[in-house]
mmCIF file with all atom_site columns, C-alpha atoms and ligand atoms in Angstrom:
data_model
loop_
_atom_site.group_PDB
_atom_site.id
_atom_site.type_symbol
_atom_site.label_atom_id
_atom_site.label_alt_id
_atom_site.label_comp_id
_atom_site.label_asym_id
_atom_site.label_entity_id
_atom_site.label_seq_id
_atom_site.pdbx_PDB_ins_code
_atom_site.Cartn_x
_atom_site.Cartn_y
_atom_site.Cartn_z
_atom_site.occupancy
_atom_site.B_iso_or_equiv
_atom_site.pdbx_formal_charge
_atom_site.auth_seq_id
_atom_site.auth_comp_id
_atom_site.auth_asym_id
_atom_site.auth_atom_id
_atom_site.pdbx_PDB_model_num
ATOM   1   C CA . MET A 1 1   ? 0.000   0.000  0.000   1.00 53.00 ? 1   MET A CA 1
ATOM   2   C CA . LYS A 1 2   ? 1.221   3.489  -0.805  1.00 61.00 ? 2   LYS A CA 1
ATOM   3   C CA . LYS A 1 3   ? 2.438   5.437  2.154   1.00 91.00 ? 3   LYS A CA 1
ATOM   4   C CA . HIS A 1 4   ? 0.095   8.268  3.067   1.00 96.00 ? 4   HIS A CA 1
ATOM   5   C CA . ILE A 1 5   ? -3.663  8.660  2.700   1.00 97.00 ? 5   ILE A CA 1
ATOM   6   C CA . PHE A 1 6   ? -4.262  12.260 1.571   1.00 98.00 ? 6   PHE A CA 1
ATOM   7   C CA . LEU A 1 7   ? -7.749  13.684 2.042   1.00 98.00 ? 7   LEU A CA 1
ATOM   8   C CA . ILE A 1 8   ? -8.413  16.574 -0.326  1.00 98.00 ? 8   ILE A CA 1
ATOM   9   C CA . GLY A 1 9   ? -11.433 18.670 -1.225  1.00 98.00 ? 9   GLY A CA 1
ATOM   10  C CA . PHE A 1 10  ? -13.181 21.960 -0.728  1.00 98.00 ? 10  PHE A CA 1
ATOM   11  C CA . MET A 1 11  ? -13.452 23.607 2.690   1.00 97.00 ? 11  MET A CA 1
ATOM   12  C CA . GLY A 1 12  ? -16.132 21.926 4.768   1.00 96.00 ? 12  GLY A CA 1
ATOM   13  C CA . CYS A 1 13  ? -16.167 18.673 2.836   1.00 97.00 ? 13  CYS A CA 1
ATOM   14  C CA . GLY A 1 14  ? -15.122 16.757 5.964   1.00 96.00 ? 14  GLY A CA 1
ATOM   15  C CA . LYS A 1 15  ? -11.364 16.334 5.584   1.00 98.00 ? 15  LYS A CA 1
ATOM   16  C CA . SER A 1 16  ? -10.503 17.014 9.244   1.00 97.00 ? 16  SER A CA 1
ATOM   17  C CA . THR A 1 17  ? -13.378 15.074 10.816  1.00 96.00 ? 17  THR A CA 1
ATOM   18  C CA . ASN A 1 18  ? -12.801 12.023 8.654   1.00 98.00 ? 18  ASN A CA 1
ATOM   19  C CA . ALA A 1 19  ? -9.020  12.179 9.007   1.00 98.00 ? 19  ALA A CA 1
ATOM   20  C CA . LYS A 1 20  ? -9.473  11.883 12.774  1.00 98.00 ? 20  LYS A CA 1
ATOM   21  C CA . ARG A 1 21  ? -11.772 8.893  12.412  1.00 97.00 ? 21  ARG A CA 1
ATOM   22  C CA . LEU A 1 22  ? -9.535  7.268  9.767   1.00 97.00 ? 22  LEU A CA 1
ATOM   23  C CA . ALA A 1 23  ? -6.491  7.665  11.988  1.00 97.00 ? 23  ALA A CA 1
ATOM   24  C CA . GLU A 1 24  ? -8.359  5.952  14.833  1.00 96.00 ? 24  GLU A CA 1
ATOM   25  C CA . MET A 1 25  ? -9.528  3.148  12.547  1.00 95.00 ? 25  MET A CA 1
ATOM   26  C CA . THR A 1 26  ? -6.091  2.499  11.029  1.00 95.00 ? 26  THR A CA 1
ATOM   27  C CA . GLY A 1 27  ? -3.770  3.378  13.919  1.00 95.00 ? 27  GLY A CA 1
ATOM   28  C CA . ARG A 1 28  ? -2.011  5.834  11.612  1.00 96.00 ? 28  ARG A CA 1
ATOM   29  C CA . VAL A 1 29  ? -0.733  9.213  12.668  1.00 96.00 ? 29  VAL A CA 1
ATOM   30  C CA . ARG A 1 30  ? -2.997  12.119 11.645  1.00 97.00 ? 30  ARG A CA 1
ATOM   31  C CA . ILE A 1 31  ? -1.445  15.175 10.056  1.00 98.00 ? 31  ILE A CA 1
ATOM   32  C CA . GLU A 1 32  ? -3.663  18.242 9.902   1.00 98.00 ? 32  GLU A CA 1
ATOM   33  C CA . MET A 1 33  ? -1.805  20.530 7.500   1.00 98.00 ? 33  MET A CA 1
ATOM   34  C CA . ASP A 1 34  ? -3.436  23.792 8.591   1.00 97.00 ? 34  ASP A CA 1
ATOM   35  C CA . GLU A 1 35  ? -2.802  23.016 12.260  1.00 97.00 ? 35  GLU A CA 1
ATOM   36  C CA . GLU A 1 36  ? 0.832   22.192 11.618  1.00 98.00 ? 36  GLU A CA 1
ATOM   37  C CA . ILE A 1 37  ? 1.426   25.333 9.589   1.00 98.00 ? 37  ILE A CA 1
ATOM   38  C CA . ALA A 1 38  ? -0.288  27.446 12.268  1.00 98.00 ? 38  ALA A CA 1
ATOM   39  C CA . ALA A 1 39  ? 1.777   25.843 15.026  1.00 98.00 ? 39  ALA A CA 1
ATOM   40  C CA . ASP A 1 40  ? 5.046   26.379 13.121  1.00 98.00 ? 40  ASP A CA 1
ATOM   41  C CA . GLU A 1 41  ? 4.200   30.016 12.408  1.00 97.00 ? 41  GLU A CA 1
ATOM   42  C CA . GLY A 1 42  ? 2.762   30.687 15.849  1.00 98.00 ? 42  GLY A CA 1
ATOM   43  C CA . MET A 1 43  ? -0.405  32.151 14.363  1.00 97.00 ? 43  MET A CA 1
ATOM   44  C CA . GLU A 1 44  ? -3.726  30.952 12.998  1.00 96.00 ? 44  GLU A CA 1
ATOM   45  C CA . VAL A 1 45  ? -4.151  30.442 9.246   1.00 96.00 ? 45  VAL A CA 1
ATOM   46  C CA . GLN A 1 46  ? -6.401  33.486 8.812   1.00 95.00 ? 46  GLN A CA 1
ATOM   47  C CA . GLU A 1 47  ? -3.769  35.561 10.618  1.00 96.00 ? 47  GLU A CA 1
ATOM   48  C CA . ILE A 1 48  ? -1.039  34.255 8.266   1.00 97.00 ? 48  ILE A CA 1
ATOM   49  C CA . PHE A 1 49  ? -3.211  35.309 5.293   1.00 96.00 ? 49  PHE A CA 1
ATOM   50  C CA . ARG A 1 50  ? -3.812  38.737 6.835   1.00 96.00 ? 50  ARG A CA 1
ATOM   51  C CA . VAL A 1 51  ? -0.240  39.463 7.879   1.00 97.00 ? 51  VAL A CA 1
ATOM   52  C CA . HIS A 1 52  ? 1.806   37.771 5.127   1.00 97.00 ? 52  HIS A CA 1
ATOM   53  C CA . GLY A 1 53  ? -0.679  37.210 2.285   1.00 97.00 ? 53  GLY A CA 1
ATOM   54  C CA . GLU A 1 54  ? -1.896  34.096 0.488   1.00 97.00 ? 54  GLU A CA 1
ATOM   55  C CA . PRO A 1 55  ? 1.285   33.345 -1.572  1.00 97.00 ? 55  PRO A CA 1
ATOM   56  C CA . TYR A 1 56  ? 3.287   33.112 1.669   1.00 98.00 ? 56  TYR A CA 1
ATOM   57  C CA . PHE A 1 57  ? 0.767   30.600 3.051   1.00 98.00 ? 57  PHE A CA 1
ATOM   58  C CA . ARG A 1 58  ? 0.858   28.604 -0.202  1.00 98.00 ? 58  ARG A CA 1
ATOM   59  C CA . ASP A 1 59  ? 4.659   28.395 0.030   1.00 98.00 ? 59  ASP A CA 1
ATOM   60  C CA . LEU A 1 60  ? 4.337   27.020 3.566   1.00 98.00 ? 60  LEU A CA 1
ATOM   61  C CA . GLU A 1 61  ? 1.893   24.419 2.270   1.00 98.00 ? 61  GLU A CA 1
ATOM   62  C CA . THR A 1 62  ? 4.330   23.342 -0.445  1.00 98.00 ? 62  THR A CA 1
ATOM   63  C CA . LYS A 1 63  ? 7.163   23.103 2.060   1.00 98.00 ? 63  LYS A CA 1
ATOM   64  C CA . LEU A 1 64  ? 5.045   20.943 4.366   1.00 98.00 ? 64  LEU A CA 1
ATOM   65  C CA . VAL A 1 65  ? 3.894   18.687 1.522   1.00 97.00 ? 65  VAL A CA 1
ATOM   66  C CA . ASN A 1 66  ? 7.537   18.079 0.625   1.00 96.00 ? 66  ASN A CA 1
ATOM   67  C CA . ASP A 1 67  ? 8.440   17.383 4.262   1.00 96.00 ? 67  ASP A CA 1
ATOM   68  C CA . LEU A 1 68  ? 5.784   14.656 4.388   1.00 96.00 ? 68  LEU A CA 1
ATOM   69  C CA . ALA A 1 69  ? 7.982   12.363 2.288   1.00 92.00 ? 69  ALA A CA 1
ATOM   70  C CA . GLU A 1 70  ? 10.064  11.797 5.414   1.00 91.00 ? 70  GLU A CA 1
ATOM   71  C CA . ARG A 1 71  ? 7.154   10.979 7.723   1.00 94.00 ? 71  ARG A CA 1
ATOM   72  C CA . GLU A 1 72  ? 5.722   7.619  8.750   1.00 94.00 ? 72  GLU A CA 1
ATOM   73  C CA . PRO A 1 73  ? 2.561   6.418  6.914   1.00 95.00 ? 73  PRO A CA 1
ATOM   74  C CA . SER A 1 74  ? -0.118  8.894  7.951   1.00 97.00 ? 74  SER A CA 1
ATOM   75  C CA . VAL A 1 75  ? -3.579  10.198 7.240   1.00 98.00 ? 75  VAL A CA 1
ATOM   76  C CA . VAL A 1 76  ? -3.071  13.716 5.909   1.00 98.00 ? 76  VAL A CA 1
ATOM   77  C CA . SER A 1 77  ? -5.887  16.244 6.047   1.00 98.00 ? 77  SER A CA 1
ATOM   78  C CA . CYS A 1 78  ? -4.875  18.779 3.390   1.00 98.00 ? 78  CYS A CA 1
ATOM   79  C CA . GLY A 1 79  ? -5.948  22.399 3.191   1.00 97.00 ? 79  GLY A CA 1
ATOM   80  C CA . GLY A 1 80  ? -8.727  23.060 0.682   1.00 98.00 ? 80  GLY A CA 1
ATOM   81  C CA . GLY A 1 81  ? -6.272  24.801 -1.644  1.00 98.00 ? 81  GLY A CA 1
ATOM   82  C CA . THR A 1 82  ? -3.313  22.412 -1.370  1.00 98.00 ? 82  THR A CA 1
ATOM   83  C CA . VAL A 1 83  ? -4.013  20.783 -4.743  1.00 98.00 ? 83  VAL A CA 1
ATOM   84  C CA . LEU A 1 84  ? -4.037  24.122 -6.570  1.00 97.00 ? 84  LEU A CA 1
ATOM   85  C CA . ARG A 1 85  ? -0.275  23.791 -7.061  1.00 97.00 ? 85  ARG A CA 1
ATOM   86  C CA . GLU A 1 86  ? 0.691   21.034 -9.437  1.00 96.00 ? 86  GLU A CA 1
ATOM   87  C CA . GLU A 1 87  ? 4.001   20.445 -7.705  1.00 97.00 ? 87  GLU A CA 1
ATOM   88  C CA . ASN A 1 88  ? 2.100   19.605 -4.499  1.00 98.00 ? 88  ASN A CA 1
ATOM   89  C CA . VAL A 1 89  ? -0.091  17.137 -6.361  1.00 98.00 ? 89  VAL A CA 1
ATOM   90  C CA . ALA A 1 90  ? 2.894   15.459 -8.002  1.00 97.00 ? 90  ALA A CA 1
ATOM   91  C CA . MET A 1 91  ? 4.504   14.864 -4.630  1.00 96.00 ? 91  MET A CA 1
ATOM   92  C CA . MET A 1 92  ? 1.240   13.654 -3.080  1.00 97.00 ? 92  MET A CA 1
ATOM   93  C CA . LYS A 1 93  ? 0.718   11.138 -5.869  1.00 95.00 ? 93  LYS A CA 1
ATOM   94  C CA . THR A 1 94  ? 4.236   9.817  -5.403  1.00 94.00 ? 94  THR A CA 1
ATOM   95  C CA . GLU A 1 95  ? 3.944   9.534  -1.644  1.00 94.00 ? 95  GLU A CA 1
ATOM   96  C CA . GLY A 1 96  ? 0.404   8.258  -1.231  1.00 95.00 ? 96  GLY A CA 1
ATOM   97  C CA . VAL A 1 97  ? -3.130  7.732  -2.359  1.00 96.00 ? 97  VAL A CA 1
ATOM   98  C CA . VAL A 1 98  ? -5.264  10.828 -2.866  1.00 97.00 ? 98  VAL A CA 1
ATOM   99  C CA . VAL A 1 99  ? -8.931  10.720 -1.844  1.00 98.00 ? 99  VAL A CA 1
ATOM   100 C CA . LEU A 1 100 ? -11.284 13.533 -2.849  1.00 98.00 ? 100 LEU A CA 1
ATOM   101 C CA . LEU A 1 101 ? -14.159 14.218 -0.462  1.00 98.00 ? 101 LEU A CA 1
ATOM   102 C CA . THR A 1 102 ? -17.106 16.068 -1.976  1.00 98.00 ? 102 THR A CA 1
ATOM   103 C CA . ALA A 1 103 ? -20.138 17.855 -0.577  1.00 98.00 ? 103 ALA A CA 1
ATOM   104 C CA . SER A 1 104 ? -22.795 20.108 -2.079  1.00 98.00 ? 104 SER A CA 1
ATOM   105 C CA . PRO A 1 105 ? -22.358 23.902 -1.742  1.00 98.00 ? 105 PRO A CA 1
ATOM   106 C CA . GLU A 1 106 ? -25.376 23.921 0.596   1.00 97.00 ? 106 GLU A CA 1
ATOM   107 C CA . THR A 1 107 ? -23.798 21.297 2.863   1.00 96.00 ? 107 THR A CA 1
ATOM   108 C CA . VAL A 1 108 ? -20.483 23.152 2.866   1.00 97.00 ? 108 VAL A CA 1
ATOM   109 C CA . TYR A 1 109 ? -22.262 26.368 3.819   1.00 97.00 ? 109 TYR A CA 1
ATOM   110 C CA . GLU A 1 110 ? -24.112 24.641 6.659   1.00 95.00 ? 110 GLU A CA 1
ATOM   111 C CA . ARG A 1 111 ? -20.893 23.165 7.994   1.00 94.00 ? 111 ARG A CA 1
ATOM   112 C CA . ILE A 1 112 ? -18.696 26.259 7.913   1.00 95.00 ? 112 ILE A CA 1
ATOM   113 C CA . HIS A 1 113 ? -20.740 29.462 7.844   1.00 94.00 ? 113 HIS A CA 1
ATOM   114 C CA . GLU A 1 114 ? -20.454 30.074 11.572  1.00 92.00 ? 114 GLU A CA 1
ATOM   115 C CA . THR A 1 115 ? -16.742 29.355 11.915  1.00 88.00 ? 115 THR A CA 1
ATOM   116 C CA . GLY A 1 116 ? -15.243 32.626 10.613  1.00 83.00 ? 116 GLY A CA 1
ATOM   117 C CA . ASP A 1 117 ? -11.815 31.094 9.958   1.00 87.00 ? 117 ASP A CA 1
ATOM   118 C CA . ARG A 1 118 ? -11.845 30.680 6.161   1.00 93.00 ? 118 ARG A CA 1
ATOM   119 C CA . PRO A 1 119 ? -9.949  33.667 4.702   1.00 94.00 ? 119 PRO A CA 1
ATOM   120 C CA . VAL A 1 120 ? -10.683 32.734 1.066   1.00 95.00 ? 120 VAL A CA 1
ATOM   121 C CA . LEU A 1 121 ? -14.421 33.096 1.803   1.00 95.00 ? 121 LEU A CA 1
ATOM   122 C CA . LYS A 1 122 ? -14.073 36.335 3.767   1.00 92.00 ? 122 LYS A CA 1
ATOM   123 C CA . GLY A 1 123 ? -16.933 38.644 2.762   1.00 92.00 ? 123 GLY A CA 1
ATOM   124 C CA . ASN A 1 124 ? -18.331 35.904 0.498   1.00 95.00 ? 124 ASN A CA 1
ATOM   125 C CA . MET A 1 125 ? -19.749 33.368 2.924   1.00 95.00 ? 125 MET A CA 1
ATOM   126 C CA . ASN A 1 126 ? -22.800 32.407 0.883   1.00 96.00 ? 126 ASN A CA 1
ATOM   127 C CA . VAL A 1 127 ? -23.961 29.448 -1.202  1.00 97.00 ? 127 VAL A CA 1
ATOM   128 C CA . PRO A 1 128 ? -23.641 31.072 -4.666  1.00 98.00 ? 128 PRO A CA 1
ATOM   129 C CA . TYR A 1 129 ? -20.032 32.090 -4.062  1.00 98.00 ? 129 TYR A CA 1
ATOM   130 C CA . ILE A 1 130 ? -19.156 28.696 -2.563  1.00 98.00 ? 130 ILE A CA 1
ATOM   131 C CA . ARG A 1 131 ? -20.693 27.037 -5.651  1.00 98.00 ? 131 ARG A CA 1
ATOM   132 C CA . GLU A 1 132 ? -18.721 29.332 -7.988  1.00 98.00 ? 132 GLU A CA 1
ATOM   133 C CA . LEU A 1 133 ? -15.381 28.742 -6.251  1.00 98.00 ? 133 LEU A CA 1
ATOM   134 C CA . MET A 1 134 ? -16.050 25.005 -6.020  1.00 98.00 ? 134 MET A CA 1
ATOM   135 C CA . GLU A 1 135 ? -16.718 24.864 -9.777  1.00 98.00 ? 135 GLU A CA 1
ATOM   136 C CA . LYS A 1 136 ? -13.581 26.880 -10.492 1.00 98.00 ? 136 LYS A CA 1
ATOM   137 C CA . ARG A 1 137 ? -11.502 24.465 -8.428  1.00 98.00 ? 137 ARG A CA 1
ATOM   138 C CA . ARG A 1 138 ? -13.229 21.273 -9.555  1.00 97.00 ? 138 ARG A CA 1
ATOM   139 C CA . PRO A 1 139 ? -10.712 20.484 -12.352 1.00 97.00 ? 139 PRO A CA 1
ATOM   140 C CA . SER A 1 140 ? -7.821  20.673 -9.864  1.00 97.00 ? 140 SER A CA 1
ATOM   141 C CA . TYR A 1 141 ? -9.594  18.423 -7.363  1.00 98.00 ? 141 TYR A CA 1
ATOM   142 C CA . GLU A 1 142 ? -10.587 15.906 -10.017 1.00 97.00 ? 142 GLU A CA 1
ATOM   143 C CA . ALA A 1 143 ? -7.108  15.841 -11.576 1.00 97.00 ? 143 ALA A CA 1
ATOM   144 C CA . ALA A 1 144 ? -5.463  15.198 -8.216  1.00 97.00 ? 144 ALA A CA 1
ATOM   145 C CA . ALA A 1 145 ? -7.852  12.489 -7.024  1.00 97.00 ? 145 ALA A CA 1
ATOM   146 C CA . ASP A 1 146 ? -7.261  8.748  -7.224  1.00 96.00 ? 146 ASP A CA 1
ATOM   147 C CA . PHE A 1 147 ? -10.737 8.246  -5.708  1.00 95.00 ? 147 PHE A CA 1
ATOM   148 C CA . ARG A 1 148 ? -13.717 10.368 -4.816  1.00 97.00 ? 148 ARG A CA 1
ATOM   149 C CA . VAL A 1 149 ? -16.154 9.873  -1.958  1.00 98.00 ? 149 VAL A CA 1
ATOM   150 C CA . ALA A 1 150 ? -19.374 11.892 -1.603  1.00 97.00 ? 150 ALA A CA 1
ATOM   151 C CA . THR A 1 151 ? -20.041 12.880 2.010   1.00 96.00 ? 151 THR A CA 1
ATOM   152 C CA . ASP A 1 152 ? -23.566 14.366 1.936   1.00 95.00 ? 152 ASP A CA 1
ATOM   153 C CA . GLY A 1 153 ? -25.903 12.529 4.275   1.00 94.00 ? 153 GLY A CA 1
ATOM   154 C CA . LYS A 1 154 ? -23.316 9.954  5.362   1.00 95.00 ? 154 LYS A CA 1
ATOM   155 C CA . THR A 1 155 ? -21.831 9.313  8.793   1.00 96.00 ? 155 THR A CA 1
ATOM   156 C CA . SER A 1 156 ? -18.094 9.539  9.324   1.00 96.00 ? 156 SER A CA 1
ATOM   157 C CA . GLU A 1 157 ? -18.112 5.798  9.950   1.00 96.00 ? 157 GLU A CA 1
ATOM   158 C CA . GLU A 1 158 ? -19.665 5.167  6.494   1.00 97.00 ? 158 GLU A CA 1
ATOM   159 C CA . ILE A 1 159 ? -17.326 7.606  4.741   1.00 97.00 ? 159 ILE A CA 1
ATOM   160 C CA . CYS A 1 160 ? -14.208 6.117  6.336   1.00 98.00 ? 160 CYS A CA 1
ATOM   161 C CA . ARG A 1 161 ? -15.244 2.552  5.583   1.00 97.00 ? 161 ARG A CA 1
ATOM   162 C CA . GLU A 1 162 ? -15.771 3.573  1.949   1.00 97.00 ? 162 GLU A CA 1
ATOM   163 C CA . ILE A 1 163 ? -12.326 5.228  1.851   1.00 97.00 ? 163 ILE A CA 1
ATOM   164 C CA . LEU A 1 164 ? -10.601 2.186  3.345   1.00 96.00 ? 164 LEU A CA 1
ATOM   165 C CA . GLU A 1 165 ? -12.281 -0.178 0.881   1.00 95.00 ? 165 GLU A CA 1
ATOM   166 C CA . LEU A 1 166 ? -11.137 1.959  -2.049  1.00 94.00 ? 166 LEU A CA 1
ATOM   167 C CA . VAL A 1 167 ? -7.612  2.263  -0.704  1.00 91.00 ? 167 VAL A CA 1
ATOM   168 C CA . ALA A 1 168 ? -7.362  -1.466 0.018   1.00 90.00 ? 168 ALA A CA 1
ATOM   169 C CA . ALA A 1 169 ? -8.680  -2.367 -3.457  1.00 87.00 ? 169 ALA A CA 1
ATOM   170 C CA . GLN A 1 170 ? -5.876  -0.482 -5.192  1.00 80.00 ? 170 GLN A CA 1
ATOM   171 C CA . ALA A 1 171 ? -3.088  -1.612 -2.819  1.00 73.00 ? 171 ALA A CA 1
HETATM 172 C C1 . S3P B 2 .   ? -8.133  27.047 2.118   1.00 67.04 ? 1   S3P B C1 1
HETATM 173 C C2 . S3P B 2 .   ? -8.699  26.102 2.959   1.00 67.04 ? 1   S3P B C2 1
HETATM 174 C C3 . S3P B 2 .   ? -8.399  26.022 4.393   1.00 67.04 ? 1   S3P B C3 1
HETATM 175 C C4 . S3P B 2 .   ? -7.023  26.642 4.683   1.00 67.04 ? 1   S3P B C4 1
HETATM 176 C C5 . S3P B 2 .   ? -6.921  28.009 4.103   1.00 67.04 ? 1   S3P B C5 1
HETATM 177 C C6 . S3P B 2 .   ? -7.136  28.036 2.589   1.00 67.04 ? 1   S3P B C6 1
HETATM 178 C C7 . S3P B 2 .   ? -8.538  27.059 0.690   1.00 67.04 ? 1   S3P B C7 1
HETATM 179 O O1 . S3P B 2 .   ? -8.404  24.671 4.806   1.00 67.04 ? 1   S3P B O1 1
HETATM 180 O O2 . S3P B 2 .   ? -5.987  25.839 4.205   1.00 67.04 ? 1   S3P B O2 1
HETATM 181 O O3 . S3P B 2 .   ? -7.887  28.806 4.759   1.00 67.04 ? 1   S3P B O3 1
HETATM 182 O O4 . S3P B 2 .   ? -7.902  27.778 -0.108  1.00 67.04 ? 1   S3P B O4 1
HETATM 183 O O5 . S3P B 2 .   ? -9.496  26.339 0.339   1.00 67.04 ? 1   S3P B O5 1
HETATM 184 P P1 . S3P B 2 .   ? -9.754  23.806 5.012   1.00 67.04 ? 1   S3P B P1 1
HETATM 185 O O6 . S3P B 2 .   ? -10.114 23.215 3.695   1.00 67.04 ? 1   S3P B O6 1
HETATM 186 O O7 . S3P B 2 .   ? -9.361  22.774 6.000   1.00 67.04 ? 1   S3P B O7 1
HETATM 187 O O8 . S3P B 2 .   ? -10.796 24.733 5.528   1.00 67.04 ? 1   S3P B O8 1
#
């Protein structure tokens, strides 16, 4: 089996929640990219965007993705924009299996509209904008994914079982 299990997808599609459950189910280490970047920088992601700008954050993401090659087999919860850089995707495909989680714009809105910590949706936290950005990013998500799992209306248990079956089938 390839080393890491990368969970990718739009904000609010369940990457963090399901990475936690997957890590419990598999005994793997969980790597939450946003959390690690925030811890290294000593500030939250939205603060990094505000103080240093998005390109700085994207460089930190690329650096972390490259560092993952040295880590033990893990479940990696990526940031929603990690796959926007092709060099990140190339490394992820070499180092693991890439699973795309999907959710409808309405579900995403329901899950994240009260959190206030998504800088790319600042001032645009509404379903039409989420739909537009999701569509714009769809080609990048689809190109990066080895598998896709829809999350709407499913429990974490169901989603993770589906992921593990897909991963095991290609191992
Ligand atoms: C981003 C998604 C966020 C975080 C940053 C940028 C994006 O992660 O990395 O705010 O561009 O989609 P989540 O998908 O975990 O919210």
